[in-house]
XYZ file of C-alpha atoms in Angstrom:
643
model
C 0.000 0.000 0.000
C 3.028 2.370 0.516
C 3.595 2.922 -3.268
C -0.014 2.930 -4.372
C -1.075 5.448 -1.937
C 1.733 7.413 -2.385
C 0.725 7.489 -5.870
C -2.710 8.212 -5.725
C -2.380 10.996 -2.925
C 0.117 12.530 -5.838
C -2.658 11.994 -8.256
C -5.527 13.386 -6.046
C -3.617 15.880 -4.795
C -2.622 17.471 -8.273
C -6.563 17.234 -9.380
C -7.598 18.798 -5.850
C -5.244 21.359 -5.493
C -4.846 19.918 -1.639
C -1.222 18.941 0.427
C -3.312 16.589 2.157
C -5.797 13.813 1.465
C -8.637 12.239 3.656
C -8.992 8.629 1.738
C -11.215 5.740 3.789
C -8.878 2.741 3.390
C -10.152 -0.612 3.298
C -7.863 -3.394 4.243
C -8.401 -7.459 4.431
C -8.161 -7.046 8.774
C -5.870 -10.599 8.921
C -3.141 -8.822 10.447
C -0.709 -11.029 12.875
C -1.354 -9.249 16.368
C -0.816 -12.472 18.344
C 1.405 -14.753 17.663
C -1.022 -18.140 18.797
C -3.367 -16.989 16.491
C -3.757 -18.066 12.699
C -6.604 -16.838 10.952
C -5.112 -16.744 7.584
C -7.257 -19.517 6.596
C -10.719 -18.802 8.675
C -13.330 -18.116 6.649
C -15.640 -14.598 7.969
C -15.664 -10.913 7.176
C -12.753 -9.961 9.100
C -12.581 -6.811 6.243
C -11.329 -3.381 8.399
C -12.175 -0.079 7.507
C -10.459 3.351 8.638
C -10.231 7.099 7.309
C -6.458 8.527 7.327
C -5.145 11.829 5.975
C -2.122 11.340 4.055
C 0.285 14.304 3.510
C 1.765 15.246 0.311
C 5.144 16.246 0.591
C 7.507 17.790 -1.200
C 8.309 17.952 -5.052
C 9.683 14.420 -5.578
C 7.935 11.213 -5.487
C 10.388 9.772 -2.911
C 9.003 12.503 -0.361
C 5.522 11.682 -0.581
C 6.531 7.847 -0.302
C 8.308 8.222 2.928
C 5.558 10.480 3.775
C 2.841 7.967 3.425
C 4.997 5.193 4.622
C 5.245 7.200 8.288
C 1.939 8.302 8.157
C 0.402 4.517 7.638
C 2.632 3.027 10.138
C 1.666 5.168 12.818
C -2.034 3.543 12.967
C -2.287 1.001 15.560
C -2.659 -2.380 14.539
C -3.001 -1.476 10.574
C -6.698 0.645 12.281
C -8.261 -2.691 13.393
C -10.907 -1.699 15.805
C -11.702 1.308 14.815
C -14.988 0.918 13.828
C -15.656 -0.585 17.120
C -13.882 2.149 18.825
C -14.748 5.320 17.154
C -18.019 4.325 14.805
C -18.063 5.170 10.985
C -20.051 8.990 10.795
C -18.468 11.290 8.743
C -16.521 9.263 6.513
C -13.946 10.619 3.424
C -15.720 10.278 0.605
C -12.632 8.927 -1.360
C -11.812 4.977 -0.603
C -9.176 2.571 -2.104
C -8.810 -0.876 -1.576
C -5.774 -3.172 -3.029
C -6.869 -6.600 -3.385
C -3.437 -7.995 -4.035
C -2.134 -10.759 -6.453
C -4.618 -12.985 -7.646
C -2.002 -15.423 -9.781
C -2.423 -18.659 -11.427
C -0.051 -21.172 -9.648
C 1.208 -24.297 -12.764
C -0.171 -26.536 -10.207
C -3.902 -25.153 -10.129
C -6.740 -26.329 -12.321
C -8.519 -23.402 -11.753
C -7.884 -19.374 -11.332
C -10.291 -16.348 -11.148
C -10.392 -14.681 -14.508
C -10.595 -11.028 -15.281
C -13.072 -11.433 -17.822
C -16.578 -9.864 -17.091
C -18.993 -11.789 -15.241
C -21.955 -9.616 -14.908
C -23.140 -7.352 -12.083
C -21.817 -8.623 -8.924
C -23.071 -5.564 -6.476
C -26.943 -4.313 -6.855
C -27.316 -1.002 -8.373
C -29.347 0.268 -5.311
C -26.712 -0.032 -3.511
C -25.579 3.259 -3.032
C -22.075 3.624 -0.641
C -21.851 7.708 -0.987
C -18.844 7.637 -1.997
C -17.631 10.084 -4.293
C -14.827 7.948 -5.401
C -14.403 4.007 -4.729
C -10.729 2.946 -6.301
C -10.716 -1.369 -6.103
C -7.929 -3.353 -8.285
C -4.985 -6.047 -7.483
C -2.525 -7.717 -9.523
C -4.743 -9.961 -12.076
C -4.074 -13.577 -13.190
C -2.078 -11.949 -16.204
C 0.014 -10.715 -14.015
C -0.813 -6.882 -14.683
C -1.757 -4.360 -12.201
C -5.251 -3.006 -12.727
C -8.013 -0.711 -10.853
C -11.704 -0.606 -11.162
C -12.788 3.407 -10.516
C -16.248 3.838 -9.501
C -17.700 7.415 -8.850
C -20.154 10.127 -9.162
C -17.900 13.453 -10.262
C -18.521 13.299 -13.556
C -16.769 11.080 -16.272
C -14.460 14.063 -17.550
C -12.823 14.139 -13.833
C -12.646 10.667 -13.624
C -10.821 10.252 -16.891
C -8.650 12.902 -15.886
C -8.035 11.084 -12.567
C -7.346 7.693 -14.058
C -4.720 9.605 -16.322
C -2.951 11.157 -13.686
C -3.447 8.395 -10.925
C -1.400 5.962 -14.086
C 0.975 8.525 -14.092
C 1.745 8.858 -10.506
C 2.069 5.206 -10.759
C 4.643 5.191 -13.476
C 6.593 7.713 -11.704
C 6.628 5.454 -8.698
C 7.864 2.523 -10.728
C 10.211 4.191 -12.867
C 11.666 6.356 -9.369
C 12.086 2.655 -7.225
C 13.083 0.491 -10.229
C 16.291 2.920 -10.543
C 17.474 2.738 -6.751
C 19.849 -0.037 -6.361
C 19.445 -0.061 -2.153
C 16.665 0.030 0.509
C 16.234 3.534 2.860
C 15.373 3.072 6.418
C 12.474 5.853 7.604
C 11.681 6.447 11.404
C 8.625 3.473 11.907
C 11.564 0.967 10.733
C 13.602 1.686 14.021
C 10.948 1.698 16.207
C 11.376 6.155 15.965
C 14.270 5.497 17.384
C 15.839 7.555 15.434
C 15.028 10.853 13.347
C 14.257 11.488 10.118
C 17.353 14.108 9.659
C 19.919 11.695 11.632
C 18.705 8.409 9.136
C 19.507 10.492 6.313
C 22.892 11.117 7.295
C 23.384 7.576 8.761
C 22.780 6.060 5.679
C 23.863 8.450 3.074
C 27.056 6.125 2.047
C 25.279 2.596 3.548
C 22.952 0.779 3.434
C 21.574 -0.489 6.848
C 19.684 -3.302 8.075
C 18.324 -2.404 11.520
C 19.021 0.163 14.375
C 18.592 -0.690 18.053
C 19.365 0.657 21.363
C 22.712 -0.373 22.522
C 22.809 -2.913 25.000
C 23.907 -2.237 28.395
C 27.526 -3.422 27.645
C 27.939 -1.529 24.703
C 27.068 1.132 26.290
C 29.901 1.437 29.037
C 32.343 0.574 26.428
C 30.710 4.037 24.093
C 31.150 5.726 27.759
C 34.866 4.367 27.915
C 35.538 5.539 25.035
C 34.335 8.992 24.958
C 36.023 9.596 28.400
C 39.532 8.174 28.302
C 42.259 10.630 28.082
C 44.742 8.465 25.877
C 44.652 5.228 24.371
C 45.157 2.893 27.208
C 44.219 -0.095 24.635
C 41.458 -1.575 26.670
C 38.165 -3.397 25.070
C 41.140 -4.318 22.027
C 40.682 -7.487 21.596
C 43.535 -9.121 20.239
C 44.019 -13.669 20.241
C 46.683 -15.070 18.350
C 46.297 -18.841 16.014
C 49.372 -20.997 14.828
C 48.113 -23.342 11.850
C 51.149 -26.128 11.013
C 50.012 -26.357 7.270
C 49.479 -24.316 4.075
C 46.541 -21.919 3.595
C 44.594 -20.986 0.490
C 45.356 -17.258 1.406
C 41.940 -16.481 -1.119
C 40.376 -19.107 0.225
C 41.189 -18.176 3.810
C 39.954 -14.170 3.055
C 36.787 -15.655 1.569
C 35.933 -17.428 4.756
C 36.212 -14.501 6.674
C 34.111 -12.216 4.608
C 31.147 -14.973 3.912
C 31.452 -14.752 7.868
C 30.669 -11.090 8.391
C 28.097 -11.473 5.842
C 26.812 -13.837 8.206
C 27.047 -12.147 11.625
C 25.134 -9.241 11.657
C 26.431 -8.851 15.045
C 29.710 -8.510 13.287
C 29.058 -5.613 11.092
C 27.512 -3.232 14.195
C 28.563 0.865 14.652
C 27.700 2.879 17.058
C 26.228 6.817 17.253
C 25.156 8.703 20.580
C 24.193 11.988 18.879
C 20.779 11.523 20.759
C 20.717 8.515 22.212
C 22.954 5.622 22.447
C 22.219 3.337 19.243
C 23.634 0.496 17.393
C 23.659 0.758 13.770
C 23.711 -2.925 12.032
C 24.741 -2.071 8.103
C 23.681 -4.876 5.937
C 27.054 -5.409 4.727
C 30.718 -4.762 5.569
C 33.978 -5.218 3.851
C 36.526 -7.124 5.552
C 39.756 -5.635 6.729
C 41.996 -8.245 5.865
C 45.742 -7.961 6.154
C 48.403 -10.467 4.429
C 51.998 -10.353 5.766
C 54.853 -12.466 4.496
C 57.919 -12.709 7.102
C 59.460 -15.888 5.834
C 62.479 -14.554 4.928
C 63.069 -12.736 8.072
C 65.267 -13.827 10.943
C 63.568 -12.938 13.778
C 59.739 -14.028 13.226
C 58.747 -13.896 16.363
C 59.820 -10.173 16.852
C 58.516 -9.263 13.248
C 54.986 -10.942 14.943
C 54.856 -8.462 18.058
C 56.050 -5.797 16.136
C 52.664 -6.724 13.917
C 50.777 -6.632 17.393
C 52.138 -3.349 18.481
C 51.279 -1.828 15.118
C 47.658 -3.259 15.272
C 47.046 -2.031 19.048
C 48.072 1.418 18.369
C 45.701 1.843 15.546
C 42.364 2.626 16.995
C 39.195 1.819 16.526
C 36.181 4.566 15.280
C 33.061 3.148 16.934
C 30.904 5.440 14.478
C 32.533 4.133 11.250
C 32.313 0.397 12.048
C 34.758 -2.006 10.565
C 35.205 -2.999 14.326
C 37.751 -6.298 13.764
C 40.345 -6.805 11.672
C 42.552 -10.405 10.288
C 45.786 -10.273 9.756
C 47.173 -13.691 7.682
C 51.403 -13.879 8.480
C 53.305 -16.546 6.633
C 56.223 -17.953 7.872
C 57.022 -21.008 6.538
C 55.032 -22.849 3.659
C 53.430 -24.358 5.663
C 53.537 -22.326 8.771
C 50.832 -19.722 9.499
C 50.205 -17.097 12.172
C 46.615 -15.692 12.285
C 45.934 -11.966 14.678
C 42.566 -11.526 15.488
C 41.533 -8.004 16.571
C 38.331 -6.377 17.129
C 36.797 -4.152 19.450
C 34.826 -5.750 22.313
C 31.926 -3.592 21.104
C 31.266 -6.102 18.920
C 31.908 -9.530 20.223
C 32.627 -11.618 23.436
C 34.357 -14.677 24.328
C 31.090 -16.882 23.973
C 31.084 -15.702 20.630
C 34.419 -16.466 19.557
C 34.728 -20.232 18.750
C 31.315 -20.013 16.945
C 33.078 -17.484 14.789
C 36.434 -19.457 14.489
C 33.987 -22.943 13.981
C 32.147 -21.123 10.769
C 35.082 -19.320 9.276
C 37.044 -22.949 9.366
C 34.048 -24.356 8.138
C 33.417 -22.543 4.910
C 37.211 -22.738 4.179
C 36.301 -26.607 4.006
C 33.893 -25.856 1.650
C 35.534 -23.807 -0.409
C 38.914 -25.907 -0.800
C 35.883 -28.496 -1.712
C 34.400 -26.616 -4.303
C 31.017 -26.905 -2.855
C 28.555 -24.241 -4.042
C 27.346 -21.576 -0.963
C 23.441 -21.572 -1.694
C 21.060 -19.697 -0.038
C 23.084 -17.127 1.879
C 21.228 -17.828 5.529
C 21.498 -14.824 8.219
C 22.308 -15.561 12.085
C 18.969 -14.294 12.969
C 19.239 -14.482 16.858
C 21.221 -11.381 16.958
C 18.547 -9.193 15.393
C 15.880 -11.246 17.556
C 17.753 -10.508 21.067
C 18.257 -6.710 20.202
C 13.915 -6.687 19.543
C 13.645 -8.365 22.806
C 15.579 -6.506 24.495
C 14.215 -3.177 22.957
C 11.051 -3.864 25.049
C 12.425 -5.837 28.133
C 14.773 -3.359 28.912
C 11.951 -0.639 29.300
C 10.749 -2.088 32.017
C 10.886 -0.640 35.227
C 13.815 -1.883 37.846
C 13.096 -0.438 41.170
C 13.725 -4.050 42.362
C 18.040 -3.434 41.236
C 17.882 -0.365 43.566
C 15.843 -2.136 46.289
C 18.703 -4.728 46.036
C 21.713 -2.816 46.117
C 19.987 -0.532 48.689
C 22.436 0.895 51.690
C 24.871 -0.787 50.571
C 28.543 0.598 50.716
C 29.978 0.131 47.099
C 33.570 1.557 48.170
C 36.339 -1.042 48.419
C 38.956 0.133 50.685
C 42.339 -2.205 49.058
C 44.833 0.923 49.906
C 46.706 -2.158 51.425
C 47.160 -3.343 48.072
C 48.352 0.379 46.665
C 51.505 2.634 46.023
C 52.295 5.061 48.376
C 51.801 7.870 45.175
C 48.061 6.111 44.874
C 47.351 6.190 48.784
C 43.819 7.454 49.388
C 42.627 7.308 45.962
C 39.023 6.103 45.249
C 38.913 2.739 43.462
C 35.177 3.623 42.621
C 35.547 6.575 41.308
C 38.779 5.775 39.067
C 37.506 5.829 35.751
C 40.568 5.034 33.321
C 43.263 2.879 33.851
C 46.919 3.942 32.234
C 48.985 0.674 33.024
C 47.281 -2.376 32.526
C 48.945 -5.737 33.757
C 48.163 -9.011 35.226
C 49.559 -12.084 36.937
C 48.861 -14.974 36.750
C 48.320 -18.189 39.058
C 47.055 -22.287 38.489
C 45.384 -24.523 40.836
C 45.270 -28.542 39.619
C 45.822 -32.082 41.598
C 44.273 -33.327 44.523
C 42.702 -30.015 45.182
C 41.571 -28.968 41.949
C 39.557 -32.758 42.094
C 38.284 -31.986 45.212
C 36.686 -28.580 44.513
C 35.087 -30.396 41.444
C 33.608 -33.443 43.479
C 32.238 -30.460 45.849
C 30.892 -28.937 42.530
C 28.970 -31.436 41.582
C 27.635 -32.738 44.909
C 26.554 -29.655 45.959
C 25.231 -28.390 42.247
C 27.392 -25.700 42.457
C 29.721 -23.576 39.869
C 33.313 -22.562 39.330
C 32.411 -19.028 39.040
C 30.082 -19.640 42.691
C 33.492 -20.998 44.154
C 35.569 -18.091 42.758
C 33.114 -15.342 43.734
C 33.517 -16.475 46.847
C 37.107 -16.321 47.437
C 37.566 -13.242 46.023
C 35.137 -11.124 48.024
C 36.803 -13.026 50.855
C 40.030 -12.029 49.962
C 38.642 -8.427 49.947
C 37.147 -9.125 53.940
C 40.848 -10.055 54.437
C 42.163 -6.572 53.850
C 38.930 -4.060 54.403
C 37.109 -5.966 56.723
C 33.420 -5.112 55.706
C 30.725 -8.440 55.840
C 29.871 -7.206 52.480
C 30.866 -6.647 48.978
C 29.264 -6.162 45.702
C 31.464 -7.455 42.737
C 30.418 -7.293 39.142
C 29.869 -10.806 37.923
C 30.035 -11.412 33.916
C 27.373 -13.679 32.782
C 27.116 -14.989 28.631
C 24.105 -13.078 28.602
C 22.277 -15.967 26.246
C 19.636 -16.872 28.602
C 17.367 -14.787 26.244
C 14.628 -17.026 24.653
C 15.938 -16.504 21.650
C 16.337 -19.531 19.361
C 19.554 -20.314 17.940
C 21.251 -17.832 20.537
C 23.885 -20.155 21.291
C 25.328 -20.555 18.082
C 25.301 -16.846 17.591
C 28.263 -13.957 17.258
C 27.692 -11.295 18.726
C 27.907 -9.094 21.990
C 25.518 -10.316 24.457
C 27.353 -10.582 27.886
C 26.222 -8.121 30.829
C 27.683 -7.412 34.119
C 25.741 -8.088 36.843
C 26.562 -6.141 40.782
C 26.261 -9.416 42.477
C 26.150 -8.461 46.377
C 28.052 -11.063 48.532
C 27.569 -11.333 52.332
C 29.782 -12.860 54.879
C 28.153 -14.292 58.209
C 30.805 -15.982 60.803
C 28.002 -18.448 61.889
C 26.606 -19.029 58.346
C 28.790 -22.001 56.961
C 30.794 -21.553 53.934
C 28.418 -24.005 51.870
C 25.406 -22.191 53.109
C 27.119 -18.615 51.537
C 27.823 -20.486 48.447
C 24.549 -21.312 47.847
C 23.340 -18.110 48.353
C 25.762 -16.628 45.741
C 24.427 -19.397 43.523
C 20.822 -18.367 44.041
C 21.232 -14.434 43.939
C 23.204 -15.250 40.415
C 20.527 -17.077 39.445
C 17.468 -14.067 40.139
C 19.802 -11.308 38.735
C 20.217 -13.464 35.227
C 16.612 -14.396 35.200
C 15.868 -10.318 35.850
C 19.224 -8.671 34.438
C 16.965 -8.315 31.052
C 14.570 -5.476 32.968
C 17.703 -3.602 33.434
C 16.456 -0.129 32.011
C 19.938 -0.271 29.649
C 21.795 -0.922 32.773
C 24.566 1.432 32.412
C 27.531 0.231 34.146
C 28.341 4.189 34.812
C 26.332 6.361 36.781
C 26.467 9.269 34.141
C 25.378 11.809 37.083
C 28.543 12.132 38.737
C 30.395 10.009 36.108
C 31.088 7.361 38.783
C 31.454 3.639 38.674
C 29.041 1.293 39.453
C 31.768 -1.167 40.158
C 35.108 -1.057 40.989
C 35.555 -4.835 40.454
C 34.719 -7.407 38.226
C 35.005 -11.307 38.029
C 34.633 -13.438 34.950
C 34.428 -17.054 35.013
C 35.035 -18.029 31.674
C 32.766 -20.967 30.449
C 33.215 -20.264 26.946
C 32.220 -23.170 24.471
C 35.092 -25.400 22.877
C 35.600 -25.096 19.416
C 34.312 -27.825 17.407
C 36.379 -29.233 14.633
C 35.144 -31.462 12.037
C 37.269 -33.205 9.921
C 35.756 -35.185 6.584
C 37.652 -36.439 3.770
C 41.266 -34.796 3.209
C 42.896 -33.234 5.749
C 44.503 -30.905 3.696
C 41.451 -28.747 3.189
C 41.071 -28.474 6.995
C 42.707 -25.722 9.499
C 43.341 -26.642 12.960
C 44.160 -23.535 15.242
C 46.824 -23.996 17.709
C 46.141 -20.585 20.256
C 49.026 -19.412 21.872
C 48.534 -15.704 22.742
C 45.272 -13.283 23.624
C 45.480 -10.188 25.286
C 41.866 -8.819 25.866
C 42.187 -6.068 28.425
C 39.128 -4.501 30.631
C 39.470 -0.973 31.945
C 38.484 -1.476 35.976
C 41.214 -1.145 38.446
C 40.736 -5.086 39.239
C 39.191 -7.654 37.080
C 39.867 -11.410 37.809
C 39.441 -14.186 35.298
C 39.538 -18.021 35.904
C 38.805 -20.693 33.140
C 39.137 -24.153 33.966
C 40.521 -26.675 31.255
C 41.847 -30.036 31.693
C 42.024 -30.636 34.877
C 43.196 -27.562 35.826
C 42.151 -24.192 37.220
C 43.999 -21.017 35.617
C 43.100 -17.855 37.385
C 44.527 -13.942 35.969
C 44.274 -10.835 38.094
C 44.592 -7.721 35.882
C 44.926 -4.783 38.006
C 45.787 -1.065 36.997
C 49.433 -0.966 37.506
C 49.479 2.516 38.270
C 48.216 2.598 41.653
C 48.848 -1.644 43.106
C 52.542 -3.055 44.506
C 53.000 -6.195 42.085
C 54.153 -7.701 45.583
C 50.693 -6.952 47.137
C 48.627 -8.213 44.030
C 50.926 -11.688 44.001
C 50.014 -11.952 47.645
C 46.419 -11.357 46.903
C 46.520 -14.255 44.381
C 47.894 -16.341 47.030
C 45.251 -15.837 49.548
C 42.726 -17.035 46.877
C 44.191 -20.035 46.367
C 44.640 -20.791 49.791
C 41.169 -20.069 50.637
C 39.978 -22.314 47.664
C 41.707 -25.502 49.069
C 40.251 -24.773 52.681
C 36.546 -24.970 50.851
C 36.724 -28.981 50.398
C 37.396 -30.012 53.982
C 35.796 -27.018 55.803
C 32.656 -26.456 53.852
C 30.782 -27.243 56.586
C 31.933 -24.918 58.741
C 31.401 -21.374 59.785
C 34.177 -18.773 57.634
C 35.535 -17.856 61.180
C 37.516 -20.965 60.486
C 39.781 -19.440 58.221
């Protein structure tokens, strides 16, 4: 209806002299407003009726089109109930209807004909309209209307001229663009007319949507840090001990952005905080050949040092780049780096899984197909356009009178004595140590685990706010826990690339005569209510833009991440296997501690800002943890004033 409105309002509005028109629009009233309900094959009048007043625009067809578009889109639910609700007295006395395609499918027998068939409607039936405008697409496939009136048959003849003209414009204007335009009702009017136009003056975009609650501490990052301190760079390094199709290899890569449309996100805050999703992107891809240099390995971190000190533009996207580095023939170094604005470690080995999997296909000569979009990622941005509206007095109620300030000047330089840790909002000097737990003890932790139904990340969440007791001696803490964020019900969201994790202020409370299990399970449950609810965060904002203060000061990720699948059919020639040997992926808080657990063994990182913590203190700190996780099997049972 967009087009043939747009051309008969140009049509009407040239014979009327008028920069609006009043038309009664008659519609077949099968709309989808629930889900559970099908009624595209119920027989019954479910015909609606509704008067709008579409504008007239401007002095170009495209104008009036968008005009129309925004102008139909605002009715709610395409004006069913209207009747009901607002009765049918006083009327326009102009009315089209577009019956749509009525095509003869090879397989029928049988198809309606536009040949006459006599009079269908009784004369005395008189509708008062001055002008009734019915037609569709007819079994011939041509587009026809039937114009019924009472102004005389000079106007009408002059009116089926110029409405076939306004048609032909319309045609000849759309046939010519080689894109699609988003207008205001496409993003939800998210977004303004003016700031569309100059989002998508060079691109062509699929979708806009708020952006998530992640994305937007990392657009608050970086707007606010005074020099490139190379956090939220994500950077993981692949060894593959055999040739690579270099064409092939690029090929993957791009058939994989064209794939994510997580992958191809940008971001502008002009108004509000948005994501931009353009439908496609062009891969950065970088070859480098080293093999007849000495000193690879150098020539390698020299490659990483050149890639980290090229920054990212949030609001031109391209957010991740591949570099390719040859040194032997059959030796291969691959750098990943992106911008965490556009990915997270659950993402990864999906990414890695379907890149290695089309390079199969390609060194196999199979044909692509149907190119098939990862759909969750537009499906969890809807959702969460709606759940995160919601109100969430309960976070505040939560988090209510409690003391956020962690007091670790223990831990500091005497030059960073009495500085807040809440309030410090960039680090300069980002390092981390590193520490491993495995053996007896790591076994009996995960016997614990499973007895109890417990987690690693309940076990490590633990420790560390105990650790923090250690040194400020409060009963209570609240750490930011890192979830996957994919508890959506979205389907397919596992498999998906994108950014989806949140940050969740988990508050942790010691008791001396609660026992260690008993706190362990309450951890367990609270982490359970704040995933199940973290979704009605209104865009939780890890930044409390007020005062420009931290939520958090510190932050603990467990990292569950999926392992990367590899599967290997016929020659194993036209297979990659990665061998991963380097990552740096730094977060901006003052303390952020990671554990993954792999084989048998427990691997735990502390990065701290180095600017203001002793390395002595923070290799102490990592000792305590450990300690206190091997006191959990045997005293579990017992109140913390064990320890």
């Amino acid at each position: 209806n967009d087009l043939l409105l747009a051309a008969l309002v140009r049509a009407l509005g040239k014979l009327l002299g008028e920069h609006e028109v009043a038309i009664l629009l008659e519609g077949h009233g099968r709309e989808s407003l629930q889900e559970d309900i099908d009624i595209s094959k119920t027989m019954g009048w479910f015909t609606s009726i509704l008067p709008v007043v579409l504008p007239i625009i401007g002095k170009n067809i495209e104008e009036t089109i968008i005009a129309v578009k925004e102008a139909l889109r605002a009715i709610p639910n395409k004006g069913i109930g209207y009747g009901f609700l607002k009765g049918y007295k006083q009327l326009p006395k102009f009315s089209f209807n577009y019956l749509g395609v009525f095509n003869k499918e090879d397989k029928e027998d049988w198809f309606l004909s536009s040949e006459a068939s006599g009079i269908s409607v009784s004369q005395n039936n008189k509708n008062g309209l001055w002008l009734d405008i019915n037609g569709g697409v007819t079994a011939s496939g041509q587009l026809a209307f039937f114009v019924r009136g009472k102004l005389g048959m000079k106007w009408m003849n002059d009116f089926a001229t110029s409405f076939k003209q306004a048609l032909e414009i319309v045609v000849d204007t759309t046939l010519v663009m080689n894109r699609s335009y988003l207008t205001p009702s496409d993003t939800q009017y998210l977004v303004r007319q003016d700031l569309l136009d100059k989002l998508q003056e060079t691109q062509e975009i699929e979708a806009i949507y708020w952006a998530n609650s992640w994305q937007a501490g990392l657009i608050y990052h970086y707007l606010n840090k005074t020099a490139d301190d190379g956090a939220y760079k994500v950077q993981l390094q692949w060894r593959y001990h055999t040739a690579v199709n270099e064409n092939y290899f690029m090929q993957a890569w791009q058939l994989a952005l064209n794939h994510y449309p997580g992958l191809r996100v940008r971001f502008n805050w002009d108004h509000e905080l948005i994501q931009i999703i353009d439908k496609k992107a062009v891969l950065d891809y970088r070859f480098r050949d080293i093999q007849k240099l000495k000193n690879k390995e150098a020539a390698i971190e020299a490659i990483r040092i050149e890639d980290r000190k090229e920054d990212y533009d949030l609001t031109k996207g391209n957010l991740l780049r591949v570099y390719l580095i040859q040194l032997k023939k059959e030796e291969f170094v691959v750098l990943y780096s992106s911008h965490h604005a556009i990915t997270d470690g659950w993402s990864n080995p999906n990414l890695w899984g379907y890149v290695h999997a089309m390079y199969a296909d390609l060194m196999h000569g199979k044909e692509q197909g149907i190119f098939l979009e990862d759909q969750a990622y537009l499906r969890a941005q809807e959702y969460l356009q709606v759940a995160c509206r919601k109100p969430n007095a309960w976070l505040f109620d939560y988090l209510q009178g409690i003391d956020r300030r962690l007091d670790v000047s223990a831990w500091c330089k005497p030059s960073a004595k009495g500085i807040d840790i809440l309030s410090y909002k960039i680090t300069e000097d980002l390092l981390m140590k590193r520490i491993s737990l495995s053996g007896v003890i790591y076994q009996s932790l995960e016997r614990l685990i499973n007895r109890e139904g417990l987690t690693w990340s309940n076990l490590m969440m633990w420790a560390w706010s105990k650790v923090l007791c250690m040194y400020d001696h409060k009963k209570e803490h609240v750490v930011g826990l890192m979830v996957s964020g994919r508890g959506l019900p979205i389907e397919d969201i596992e498999q998906s690339v994108g950014l989806y994790i949140n940050l969740l202020p988990l508050v942790i409370r010691h008791d001396s005569s609660a026992s260690i299990l008993s706190i362990l399970k309450t951890i367990q449950k609270d982490t359970i209510m704040l995933n199940q609810r973290s979704y009605s965060f209104d865009v939780l904002n890890l930044f409390e833009v007020k005062d420009l203060q931290r939520s958090l000061s510190n932050v603990v990720v467990y990292q569950n991440y999926p392992r990367l699948k590899q599967e290997h059919d016929g020659d194993a020639g036209f297979h990659l296997t990665p061998v991963f040997d380097w990552a740096r992926d730094f977060y901006h808080y003052p303390l952020h501690l990671i554990a993954s657990e792999n084989a048998g063994t427990l691997d735990i990182a502390l990065q701290y800002a180095g600017e203001l913590f002793e390395d002595e203190k923070i290799e102490e700190v990592l000792q305590r943890l450990v300690w206190l996780l091997k006191q959990i099997p045997a005293h579990c049972h017992e109140g913390e004033s064990i320890l």
